[in-house]
Amino acid sequence: MTAHLWTVDEICTHTNGIMAETAMVPAPIDHITMDSRMCRKGSLFVALPGAQADGHDFLAKAANGDASAALVATPDTSINLAQIVVPDCLAALTALAVAGRNRFKGSMIAITGSVGKTGTKEMLAHLLRACGQSHANEGNFNNHIGLPLSLAALPKDSQFAIQEIGMNHAGEIASLTRIAQPDIAMITRIAAAHSGHFDSIDAIADAKAEIFEGMHGGTAVLNSDDPFFPKLSEAAKSAGVSRIVTFGSHSDAEFCLLSARQDNDGMNIEADLSGVPVSFHLGMSGQHWAMNSLGVLACIYALGEDPVAASNDLASFGDIAGRGARHSGFFNGHAISVIDDSYNASPASMSAALAPFLTGARHTDIMVLSDMLELGSDSAAAHDDIVTTVASIAPRHVITIGANFAHAFAKAAPSCDVIIADDPAHATDMLARLVQTNDTIFIKGSKGSGAWRVTDAVLSVLTDKTPATSAASHLAKGKLHVT
C-alpha cells in the first residue's frame, strides 16, 4: 500500500486553502497530477490554467477518474469531488512543494546542464534505488510547474531525491533551486541550447550557475572538460558551496574517464574513480553518456555511497525512450531497427548523437531529422554544421522536416539522397516507401519540429513478426496516424 503524502487538512494549511462545500469526503492524498487522465483513488488533481486549456474544465473527468480531491481557484460544487479553494493554483502548488521539501530529511540532488539532464537523472535514480528509497521527478518535469509537482509529491521518508532543473530564460533556475535547496548540484555541460533566448553562450553558463544559489554548503559536481568549468567553479565557491567534485577526461579530474568503447549493447568503460581504477559496462550508447556516467558516480561518492560498487549496476541501465533507445521489428514488411533519439535536439546533442556514426561504432541507412529550434541568429550556421556531419556519414536517404534543414541541405547538396518532407506525416509516408530489409533508421529533432511524431507513427505499427497488412497499406488506408 502506498503511504499517503498529505491529508487534505495539511494541504489546506500549507496552501491557505478552504474546503468547498461538496458532499465528497476526501481521502488522504498519495498522488498529485495536473492531468485528469492520470487521476485515480488518492489523486490530488491540480486545476492549472494553461495556454490551450484550463484545468477547471476537467474537474468532472478528474472526479470520474476517482480522484480524491482537487486544488481549484473556482470550485464547481455540482461535481462530487472534494475541492480545496485557493486564489492561485500554481502558487498553492508551489507552496505545497516548499512544504514537501522542508519536511524531507534525506539528500536532494539537482541536475542541470544544456544537454543530457533527463538521461543523467534517470541513470542516477537507477543507481540510488539500490542504496535506499529514492524519488525522482517524472519525465522531464523540470520547470516552474514540473518542479513543484515533483516536490509536492516527495515522500517525506525517502532517503534520496533527484530533481532535474531546466530553463529557457535567465532567472528561472534561481527561482527553482531556492525551492529545491539541493545538497548536491551537478551540471552536465554548457552548450548552445535555447540560445535564441540568450545573448551569448557565456550568458547560458551564468544561467546554469544559478543552481548554486539555492544551496547551503553542499557539493557541486562539475565537468572539468567543459570550457566553462572555471566560471562554474568560481560561481559555486561564491555561492558558498563547500566542495567541488570533478569528472572529465583530463588526468586532474577526480572521476576520470580513461576510455570508452562502444559495442552492440552500450559502452565498455575504463575509469579512475577518485584513485580507484575500474572497468564497467554502461548499457547506454555514446561518448556523452560515458562521460555523464562519471558525473553520476561522482554524485554517488558525494552522497557517501560506494561508486565502485555502483558502477557494476550501470550495465543494466540502457538507452531510454526518445534519447537513443533502440527498437527492432517489422515495418512495411521489412525487418528494421529504429534508433529513437527524437525527444529533443540542440547542436550539442545532435553532434553527440551523430558521433558514433562518424566512427563506425553505429550504422544508419535512413536518417529522419527535424529542425533544431530556439537557436536564434545561430540557427542557420548550426544546421549547416549538422548537414556537413550528415554528409560525412552518408546514409542512403535523409528525410528532413522543417525549413532550416531544408535550406541547409539545399545549399550543401550532399551526395546522399535527401527528401524534404512537408510535415511529419509526409516524412512517415516517405520512410515507409523507402525502407528496406535490415535498415537502421535514426530519428532526431526538436520536440516542436515533430521528429517524435514519426517515431510514434513507426513504433505504433512495429511488430515482432511480418504483419499481414504492411505499414504502407496502413498509410494508404489512412490507418497509420501521425498526431
Short mmCIF file of C-alpha atoms in Angstrom, two decimals:
data_model
loop_
_atom_site.label_atom_id
_atom_site.label_comp_id
_atom_site.label_asym_id
_atom_site.label_seq_id
_atom_site.Cartn_x
_atom_site.Cartn_y
_atom_site.Cartn_z
CA MET A 1 0.00 0.00 0.00
CA THR A 2 1.32 3.43 -0.93
CA ALA A 3 1.90 5.71 2.06
CA HIS A 4 -0.08 8.91 1.85
CA LEU A 5 1.68 12.18 1.06
CA TRP A 6 -0.77 14.62 2.59
CA THR A 7 -4.11 14.82 4.30
CA VAL A 8 -6.49 17.38 2.85
CA ASP A 9 -6.23 19.34 6.11
CA GLU A 10 -2.45 19.54 5.68
CA ILE A 11 -2.87 20.76 2.10
CA CYS A 12 -5.27 23.46 3.29
CA THR A 13 -2.78 24.54 5.97
CA HIS A 14 0.18 24.81 3.60
CA THR A 15 -1.75 26.49 0.75
CA ASN A 16 -4.10 28.65 2.84
CA GLY A 17 -6.88 26.79 1.07
CA ILE A 18 -10.52 26.48 2.11
CA MET A 19 -12.66 23.40 1.50
CA ALA A 20 -15.60 23.98 -0.82
CA GLU A 21 -18.93 22.65 0.38
CA THR A 22 -19.37 19.39 -1.52
CA ALA A 23 -20.76 16.03 -0.48
CA MET A 24 -17.44 14.32 -1.13
CA VAL A 25 -15.44 13.19 1.92
CA PRO A 26 -11.76 13.46 0.93
CA ALA A 27 -9.35 10.56 1.33
CA PRO A 28 -5.60 11.04 2.03
CA ILE A 29 -3.53 12.06 -0.99
CA ASP A 30 -0.78 9.78 -2.33
CA HIS A 31 -0.53 11.13 -5.91
CA ILE A 32 -0.52 14.62 -7.44
CA THR A 33 -1.24 15.39 -11.09
CA MET A 34 -2.41 18.14 -13.41
CA ASP A 35 -3.62 15.58 -15.99
CA SER A 36 -7.20 14.42 -15.39
CA ARG A 37 -6.46 11.26 -17.40
CA MET A 38 -3.95 10.19 -14.75
CA CYS A 39 -6.37 10.51 -11.84
CA ARG A 40 -7.08 7.56 -9.56
CA LYS A 41 -8.06 6.95 -5.97
CA GLY A 42 -5.71 9.02 -3.82
CA SER A 43 -5.03 11.65 -6.51
CA LEU A 44 -4.97 15.38 -5.97
CA PHE A 45 -5.90 16.99 -9.29
CA VAL A 46 -4.39 20.46 -9.67
CA ALA A 47 -6.60 22.57 -11.95
CA LEU A 48 -3.92 24.70 -13.55
CA PRO A 49 -4.82 27.26 -16.21
CA GLY A 50 -2.92 26.83 -19.47
CA ALA A 51 -2.43 28.40 -22.86
CA GLN A 52 -4.53 25.72 -24.56
CA ALA A 53 -6.94 24.65 -21.81
CA ASP A 54 -7.96 25.35 -18.22
CA GLY A 55 -7.77 22.52 -15.73
CA HIS A 56 -11.06 23.63 -14.23
CA ASP A 57 -12.75 22.37 -17.40
CA PHE A 58 -11.63 18.85 -16.50
CA LEU A 59 -12.89 18.61 -12.92
CA ALA A 60 -15.65 16.21 -13.91
CA LYS A 61 -13.13 13.95 -15.65
CA ALA A 62 -10.94 14.02 -12.55
CA ALA A 63 -13.95 13.02 -10.45
CA ASN A 64 -14.84 10.25 -12.91
CA GLY A 65 -11.25 9.07 -12.59
CA ASP A 66 -11.86 8.60 -8.86
CA ALA A 67 -9.62 11.49 -7.77
CA SER A 68 -9.78 12.14 -4.03
CA ALA A 69 -9.60 15.94 -4.24
CA ALA A 70 -8.82 18.89 -6.49
CA LEU A 71 -6.94 22.13 -5.97
CA VAL A 72 -9.04 24.87 -7.61
CA ALA A 73 -9.38 28.62 -7.90
CA THR A 74 -13.06 28.39 -8.87
CA PRO A 75 -14.98 25.50 -7.29
CA ASP A 76 -17.77 23.61 -9.01
CA THR A 77 -19.98 22.26 -6.22
CA SER A 78 -22.17 20.36 -8.70
CA ILE A 79 -19.33 17.84 -9.05
CA ASN A 80 -18.94 15.14 -6.40
CA LEU A 81 -15.30 15.92 -5.73
CA ALA A 82 -13.62 17.43 -2.68
CA GLN A 83 -12.22 20.82 -3.74
CA ILE A 84 -9.63 22.94 -1.98
CA VAL A 85 -10.15 26.57 -3.00
CA VAL A 86 -7.10 28.82 -3.34
CA PRO A 87 -6.56 32.21 -5.03
CA ASP A 88 -3.93 30.84 -7.43
CA CYS A 89 -3.45 27.14 -8.15
CA LEU A 90 0.19 27.36 -9.28
CA ALA A 91 1.14 29.49 -6.26
CA ALA A 92 -0.63 27.00 -3.99
CA LEU A 93 1.13 24.05 -5.65
CA THR A 94 4.46 25.83 -5.19
CA ALA A 95 3.68 26.42 -1.51
CA LEU A 96 2.93 22.71 -1.13
CA ALA A 97 6.24 21.92 -2.85
CA VAL A 98 8.10 24.15 -0.38
CA ALA A 99 6.39 22.32 2.48
CA GLY A 100 7.31 18.98 0.93
CA ARG A 101 10.95 19.99 0.60
CA ASN A 102 11.12 21.40 4.13
CA ARG A 103 9.88 18.20 5.77
CA PHE A 104 12.21 16.00 3.67
CA LYS A 105 15.25 14.93 5.70
CA GLY A 106 17.10 12.96 3.02
CA SER A 107 19.61 14.14 0.39
CA MET A 108 18.50 16.28 -2.55
CA ILE A 109 20.47 16.07 -5.79
CA ALA A 110 19.72 18.62 -8.53
CA ILE A 111 20.88 18.18 -12.12
CA THR A 112 21.06 20.83 -14.82
CA GLY A 113 23.06 21.47 -17.98
CA SER A 114 22.45 22.21 -21.63
CA VAL A 115 22.23 18.56 -22.67
CA GLY A 116 21.75 15.16 -21.05
CA LYS A 117 19.78 16.24 -17.97
CA THR A 118 16.96 13.72 -18.15
CA GLY A 119 19.12 10.71 -19.07
CA THR A 120 21.59 11.59 -16.33
CA LYS A 121 18.78 11.97 -13.81
CA GLU A 122 17.37 8.57 -14.75
CA MET A 123 20.85 6.99 -14.54
CA LEU A 124 21.39 8.35 -11.04
CA ALA A 125 17.91 7.26 -9.95
CA HIS A 126 18.67 3.75 -11.23
CA LEU A 127 21.78 3.55 -9.04
CA LEU A 128 20.24 5.11 -5.96
CA ARG A 129 17.37 2.63 -5.87
CA ALA A 130 19.96 0.08 -4.75
CA CYS A 131 21.02 2.40 -1.92
CA GLY A 132 17.64 3.24 -0.40
CA GLN A 133 14.20 4.69 -1.06
CA SER A 134 14.53 7.23 -3.85
CA HIS A 135 12.29 9.77 -5.55
CA ALA A 136 12.95 11.38 -8.93
CA ASN A 137 10.91 13.80 -10.98
CA GLU A 138 8.80 12.16 -13.67
CA GLY A 139 9.90 12.53 -17.28
CA ASN A 140 11.38 15.98 -17.70
CA PHE A 141 9.26 17.74 -15.05
CA ASN A 142 11.91 20.41 -14.60
CA ASN A 143 10.26 23.83 -14.96
CA HIS A 144 8.10 26.19 -12.88
CA ILE A 145 5.25 23.66 -12.99
CA GLY A 146 7.08 20.34 -13.14
CA LEU A 147 9.41 21.02 -10.20
CA PRO A 148 6.60 21.98 -7.79
CA LEU A 149 4.63 18.91 -8.90
CA SER A 150 7.65 16.72 -8.16
CA LEU A 151 8.49 18.20 -4.77
CA ALA A 152 4.88 18.33 -3.62
CA ALA A 153 4.84 14.57 -4.29
CA LEU A 154 8.15 13.94 -2.49
CA PRO A 155 7.65 11.20 0.15
CA LYS A 156 8.88 12.51 3.48
CA ASP A 157 10.66 9.24 4.35
CA SER A 158 12.69 8.94 1.11
CA GLN A 159 16.45 8.81 1.57
CA PHE A 160 17.27 10.40 -1.78
CA ALA A 161 15.54 12.81 -4.13
CA ILE A 162 16.75 13.66 -7.64
CA GLN A 163 15.39 16.77 -9.35
CA GLU A 164 16.16 17.82 -12.90
CA ILE A 165 16.15 21.61 -13.32
CA GLY A 166 15.74 23.24 -16.73
CA MET A 167 15.33 26.74 -18.09
CA ASN A 168 14.59 28.86 -21.12
CA HIS A 169 15.45 32.25 -19.65
CA ALA A 170 17.83 33.77 -17.14
CA GLY A 171 16.48 33.72 -13.60
CA GLU A 172 14.41 30.55 -13.96
CA ILE A 173 16.92 28.22 -12.33
CA ALA A 174 17.48 30.69 -9.48
CA SER A 175 13.80 30.55 -8.51
CA LEU A 176 13.62 26.76 -8.85
CA THR A 177 16.78 25.97 -6.92
CA ARG A 178 15.57 28.06 -3.99
CA ILE A 179 12.62 25.68 -3.77
CA ALA A 180 14.66 22.52 -4.30
CA GLN A 181 17.53 23.53 -1.96
CA PRO A 182 19.92 20.88 -3.32
CA ASP A 183 22.60 19.27 -1.20
CA ILE A 184 24.41 18.23 -4.38
CA ALA A 185 24.22 20.04 -7.72
CA MET A 186 25.53 18.53 -10.95
CA ILE A 187 25.97 20.40 -14.23
CA THR A 188 26.39 18.07 -17.22
CA ARG A 189 27.88 20.60 -19.66
CA ILE A 190 27.25 24.01 -21.19
CA ALA A 191 26.22 24.24 -24.85
CA ALA A 192 24.16 26.40 -27.19
CA ALA A 193 20.69 25.12 -26.31
CA HIS A 194 17.86 27.71 -26.14
CA SER A 195 20.45 30.18 -27.40
CA GLY A 196 17.72 32.25 -29.04
CA HIS A 197 16.83 33.45 -25.53
CA PHE A 198 20.39 34.47 -24.62
CA ASP A 199 22.91 36.96 -25.95
CA SER A 200 25.82 34.52 -25.71
CA ILE A 201 26.85 31.09 -24.51
CA ASP A 202 28.50 32.87 -21.58
CA ALA A 203 25.04 34.03 -20.57
CA ILE A 204 23.82 30.41 -20.75
CA ALA A 205 26.64 29.38 -18.41
CA ASP A 206 25.68 32.17 -16.00
CA ALA A 207 22.07 30.99 -16.04
CA LYS A 208 23.06 27.38 -15.35
CA ALA A 209 25.29 28.54 -12.46
CA GLU A 210 22.16 29.88 -10.76
CA ILE A 211 21.66 26.33 -9.46
CA PHE A 212 24.14 27.07 -6.66
CA GLU A 213 22.01 29.91 -5.31
CA GLY A 214 19.67 27.50 -3.52
CA MET A 215 22.45 25.57 -1.81
CA HIS A 216 23.58 25.89 1.80
CA GLY A 217 27.08 24.48 1.59
CA GLY A 218 26.88 21.09 -0.09
CA THR A 219 28.75 19.72 -3.11
CA ALA A 220 28.96 20.78 -6.75
CA VAL A 221 29.71 18.06 -9.31
CA LEU A 222 31.25 19.70 -12.38
CA ASN A 223 32.60 18.61 -15.76
CA SER A 224 36.25 19.71 -15.81
CA ASP A 225 36.38 19.22 -19.61
CA ASP A 226 33.79 21.97 -20.06
CA PRO A 227 35.36 25.26 -21.24
CA PHE A 228 33.13 26.96 -18.69
CA PHE A 229 34.44 24.92 -15.78
CA PRO A 230 36.42 27.86 -14.31
CA LYS A 231 33.32 30.10 -14.45
CA LEU A 232 31.08 27.43 -12.90
CA SER A 233 33.63 26.54 -10.25
CA GLU A 234 34.01 30.18 -9.23
CA ALA A 235 30.22 30.62 -9.13
CA ALA A 236 29.92 27.59 -6.85
CA LYS A 237 32.56 28.94 -4.48
CA SER A 238 30.98 32.39 -4.47
CA ALA A 239 27.64 30.83 -3.52
CA GLY A 240 29.25 29.12 -0.53
CA VAL A 241 29.37 25.58 -1.90
CA SER A 242 31.58 23.57 0.45
CA ARG A 243 33.13 21.13 -2.00
CA ILE A 244 33.63 20.63 -5.74
CA VAL A 245 33.99 17.12 -7.20
CA THR A 246 35.12 16.98 -10.82
CA PHE A 247 34.57 14.49 -13.63
CA GLY A 248 36.15 14.51 -17.09
CA SER A 249 38.79 13.01 -19.35
CA HIS A 250 41.75 15.08 -18.12
CA SER A 251 44.05 13.48 -15.57
CA ASP A 252 43.27 16.12 -12.96
CA ALA A 253 39.57 15.09 -12.85
CA GLU A 254 38.75 13.25 -9.63
CA PHE A 255 36.43 10.95 -11.59
CA CYS A 256 38.44 10.44 -14.76
CA LEU A 257 37.24 8.75 -17.96
CA LEU A 258 40.18 6.79 -19.36
CA SER A 259 38.48 5.08 -22.31
CA ALA A 260 35.05 4.28 -23.69
CA ARG A 261 34.49 1.73 -26.44
CA GLN A 262 31.08 1.15 -27.92
CA ASP A 263 29.70 -2.34 -28.54
CA ASN A 264 26.29 -3.65 -29.55
CA ASP A 265 24.97 -3.34 -26.00
CA GLY A 266 26.39 0.02 -24.94
CA MET A 267 29.82 1.14 -23.77
CA ASN A 268 32.82 -0.59 -22.18
CA ILE A 269 34.35 1.99 -19.88
CA GLU A 270 37.65 2.26 -18.05
CA ALA A 271 37.90 4.98 -15.43
CA ASP A 272 39.62 6.17 -12.31
CA LEU A 273 37.13 6.82 -9.51
CA SER A 274 38.90 9.05 -7.02
CA GLY A 275 42.06 6.96 -7.20
CA VAL A 276 40.44 3.56 -7.75
CA PRO A 277 40.83 2.08 -11.27
CA VAL A 278 37.66 0.35 -12.54
CA SER A 279 36.24 -1.23 -15.66
CA PHE A 280 32.49 -1.40 -16.14
CA HIS A 281 29.80 -1.67 -18.80
CA LEU A 282 27.19 1.02 -19.44
CA GLY A 283 24.01 -0.01 -21.19
CA MET A 284 23.69 3.38 -22.92
CA SER A 285 25.37 4.26 -26.23
CA GLY A 286 27.51 7.31 -26.94
CA GLN A 287 30.61 9.04 -25.61
CA HIS A 288 28.49 11.74 -23.94
CA TRP A 289 26.71 9.13 -21.83
CA ALA A 290 30.04 7.58 -20.86
CA MET A 291 31.12 10.99 -19.60
CA ASN A 292 27.86 11.61 -17.75
CA SER A 293 28.15 8.21 -16.07
CA LEU A 294 31.30 9.52 -14.39
CA GLY A 295 29.35 12.54 -13.15
CA VAL A 296 26.66 10.22 -11.79
CA LEU A 297 29.27 8.13 -9.96
CA ALA A 298 30.72 11.35 -8.57
CA CYS A 299 27.26 12.14 -7.16
CA ILE A 300 27.16 8.68 -5.59
CA TYR A 301 30.54 9.39 -4.00
CA ALA A 302 29.40 12.81 -2.74
CA LEU A 303 26.46 11.08 -1.04
CA GLY A 304 28.85 8.85 0.90
CA GLU A 305 27.92 5.73 -1.08
CA ASP A 306 30.34 3.39 -2.89
CA PRO A 307 30.88 4.49 -6.53
CA VAL A 308 32.87 1.36 -7.40
CA ALA A 309 30.01 -0.92 -6.36
CA ALA A 310 27.51 1.38 -8.08
CA SER A 311 29.44 1.19 -11.37
CA ASN A 312 28.55 -2.50 -11.60
CA ASP A 313 24.86 -1.57 -11.79
CA LEU A 314 25.30 0.60 -14.89
CA ALA A 315 25.30 -2.43 -17.20
CA SER A 316 21.59 -2.83 -16.52
CA PHE A 317 20.78 0.78 -17.40
CA GLY A 318 20.06 1.11 -21.12
CA ASP A 319 19.12 3.80 -23.61
CA ILE A 320 15.81 5.45 -22.78
CA ALA A 321 12.84 6.33 -24.96
CA GLY A 322 13.45 9.39 -27.10
CA ARG A 323 17.10 9.52 -26.10
CA GLY A 324 18.78 6.75 -28.03
CA ALA A 325 16.58 3.73 -27.31
CA ARG A 326 16.77 1.07 -29.99
CA HIS A 327 13.70 -0.80 -31.24
CA SER A 328 13.63 -3.72 -33.67
CA GLY A 329 10.79 -5.32 -35.54
CA PHE A 330 8.93 -5.37 -38.85
CA PHE A 331 7.79 -2.18 -40.57
CA ASN A 332 6.19 -2.25 -44.01
CA GLY A 333 7.12 -5.93 -44.22
CA HIS A 334 10.83 -5.32 -43.57
CA ALA A 335 12.91 -6.22 -40.54
CA ILE A 336 14.34 -2.92 -39.31
CA SER A 337 15.88 -1.21 -36.30
CA VAL A 338 14.91 2.26 -35.10
CA ILE A 339 17.26 4.43 -33.04
CA ASP A 340 14.87 6.77 -31.27
CA ASP A 341 16.64 9.99 -30.29
CA SER A 342 13.61 12.07 -31.16
CA TYR A 343 12.66 13.67 -27.86
CA ASN A 344 14.59 16.89 -28.46
CA ALA A 345 17.64 18.35 -30.18
CA SER A 346 20.25 21.08 -29.84
CA PRO A 347 23.50 21.45 -31.79
CA ALA A 348 25.40 19.76 -28.94
CA SER A 349 23.01 16.85 -28.51
CA MET A 350 22.72 16.38 -32.27
CA SER A 351 26.52 16.28 -32.64
CA ALA A 352 26.84 13.85 -29.74
CA ALA A 353 24.19 11.55 -31.18
CA LEU A 354 25.83 11.58 -34.62
CA ALA A 355 29.37 10.97 -33.35
CA PRO A 356 29.09 7.14 -33.18
CA PHE A 357 28.09 7.07 -36.86
CA LEU A 358 31.23 9.01 -37.80
CA THR A 359 33.50 6.50 -36.06
CA GLY A 360 31.70 3.45 -37.41
CA ALA A 361 30.53 2.39 -33.94
CA ARG A 362 26.98 2.76 -35.23
CA HIS A 363 25.42 2.49 -38.68
CA THR A 364 22.34 4.07 -40.19
CA ASP A 365 20.69 3.66 -43.58
CA ILE A 366 17.98 6.31 -43.23
CA MET A 367 18.02 9.45 -41.11
CA VAL A 368 14.90 11.42 -40.24
CA LEU A 369 15.88 14.87 -38.97
CA SER A 370 13.59 17.70 -37.92
CA ASP A 371 14.73 21.26 -37.25
CA MET A 372 16.57 22.34 -34.12
CA LEU A 373 14.59 25.17 -32.54
CA GLU A 374 15.20 28.18 -30.28
CA LEU A 375 18.66 28.89 -31.73
CA GLY A 376 18.07 32.50 -32.74
CA SER A 377 20.67 34.00 -35.05
CA ASP A 378 22.84 30.89 -34.69
CA SER A 379 20.25 28.66 -36.32
CA ALA A 380 21.48 28.71 -39.94
CA ALA A 381 25.12 28.03 -39.02
CA ALA A 382 24.12 25.27 -36.60
CA HIS A 383 22.03 23.47 -39.22
CA ASP A 384 24.82 23.88 -41.79
CA ASP A 385 27.27 22.21 -39.39
CA ILE A 386 24.96 19.24 -38.84
CA VAL A 387 24.43 18.84 -42.57
CA THR A 388 28.21 18.67 -43.04
CA THR A 389 28.36 15.89 -40.45
CA VAL A 390 25.47 14.01 -42.05
CA ALA A 391 27.18 14.26 -45.45
CA SER A 392 30.26 12.61 -43.94
CA ILE A 393 28.15 9.78 -42.54
CA ALA A 394 26.43 9.36 -45.93
CA PRO A 395 23.28 7.41 -45.12
CA ARG A 396 21.34 6.06 -48.10
CA HIS A 397 18.45 8.50 -47.50
CA VAL A 398 17.91 11.59 -45.36
CA ILE A 399 14.35 12.77 -44.71
CA THR A 400 14.08 16.28 -43.30
CA ILE A 401 11.24 18.16 -41.64
CA GLY A 402 11.33 21.96 -41.38
CA ALA A 403 12.64 24.94 -43.29
CA ASN A 404 16.03 25.14 -41.57
CA PHE A 405 17.28 21.70 -42.57
CA ALA A 406 15.63 22.11 -45.98
CA HIS A 407 17.69 25.25 -46.66
CA ALA A 408 20.88 23.76 -45.24
CA PHE A 409 20.68 20.59 -47.35
CA ALA A 410 19.76 22.59 -50.44
CA LYS A 411 22.93 24.70 -50.04
CA ALA A 412 25.20 21.74 -49.29
CA ALA A 413 23.83 19.39 -51.97
CA PRO A 414 25.34 16.25 -50.36
CA SER A 415 25.76 13.06 -52.37
CA CYS A 416 23.20 11.12 -50.29
CA ASP A 417 19.56 11.19 -51.29
CA VAL A 418 17.68 13.97 -49.45
CA ILE A 419 13.90 14.13 -49.23
CA ILE A 420 12.37 17.39 -47.99
CA ALA A 421 9.15 16.44 -46.22
CA ASP A 422 6.28 18.89 -45.79
CA ASP A 423 5.46 17.67 -42.29
CA PRO A 424 5.84 14.57 -40.04
CA ALA A 425 3.02 12.75 -41.84
CA HIS A 426 4.76 13.22 -45.20
CA ALA A 427 8.06 12.12 -43.66
CA THR A 428 6.44 8.95 -42.29
CA ASP A 429 4.91 8.21 -45.68
CA MET A 430 8.29 8.59 -47.42
CA LEU A 431 10.00 6.44 -44.80
CA ALA A 432 7.51 3.63 -45.37
CA ARG A 433 8.18 3.79 -49.12
CA LEU A 434 12.00 3.91 -48.87
CA VAL A 435 12.68 1.36 -46.12
CA GLN A 436 14.46 -1.89 -46.98
CA THR A 437 15.10 -5.10 -45.09
CA ASN A 438 17.72 -4.79 -42.33
CA ASP A 439 17.72 -0.99 -42.45
CA THR A 440 18.60 1.02 -39.38
CA ILE A 441 16.65 4.26 -39.06
CA PHE A 442 17.89 7.14 -36.92
CA ILE A 443 15.33 9.77 -35.87
CA LYS A 444 16.13 13.06 -34.12
CA GLY A 445 14.85 16.63 -33.87
CA SER A 446 13.46 19.26 -31.55
CA LYS A 447 10.16 18.39 -29.97
CA GLY A 448 8.39 21.32 -31.58
CA SER A 449 9.51 20.35 -35.10
CA GLY A 450 7.97 16.90 -35.00
CA ALA A 451 10.56 14.12 -35.36
CA TRP A 452 8.93 12.35 -32.39
CA ARG A 453 5.70 12.11 -34.35
CA VAL A 454 7.48 10.00 -36.95
CA THR A 455 8.88 7.78 -34.20
CA ASP A 456 5.43 7.35 -32.67
CA ALA A 457 3.89 6.51 -36.02
CA VAL A 458 6.54 3.88 -36.81
CA LEU A 459 6.53 2.30 -33.37
CA SER A 460 2.72 2.15 -33.37
CA VAL A 461 2.85 -0.42 -36.19
CA LEU A 462 6.24 -2.04 -35.50
CA THR A 463 5.65 -5.74 -34.90
CA ASP A 464 7.79 -8.70 -33.87
CA LYS A 465 6.73 -10.63 -36.96
CA THR A 466 5.82 -9.81 -40.53
CA PRO A 467 2.31 -8.30 -40.33
CA ALA A 468 -0.47 -9.41 -42.63
CA THR A 469 -1.03 -5.78 -43.53
CA SER A 470 2.06 -3.71 -44.09
CA ALA A 471 2.71 -0.23 -42.74
CA ALA A 472 2.49 1.07 -46.28
CA SER A 473 -1.01 -0.38 -46.54
CA HIS A 474 -1.93 1.32 -43.27
CA LEU A 475 -0.69 4.56 -44.74
CA ALA A 476 -2.63 4.05 -47.92
CA LYS A 477 -5.79 3.35 -45.91
CA GLY A 478 -5.21 6.27 -43.56
CA LYS A 479 -4.71 3.99 -40.53
CA LEU A 480 -1.15 4.98 -39.62
CA HIS A 481 -1.76 8.22 -37.81
CA VAL A 482 0.77 10.94 -37.13
CA THR A 483 -0.62 13.08 -34.33
#
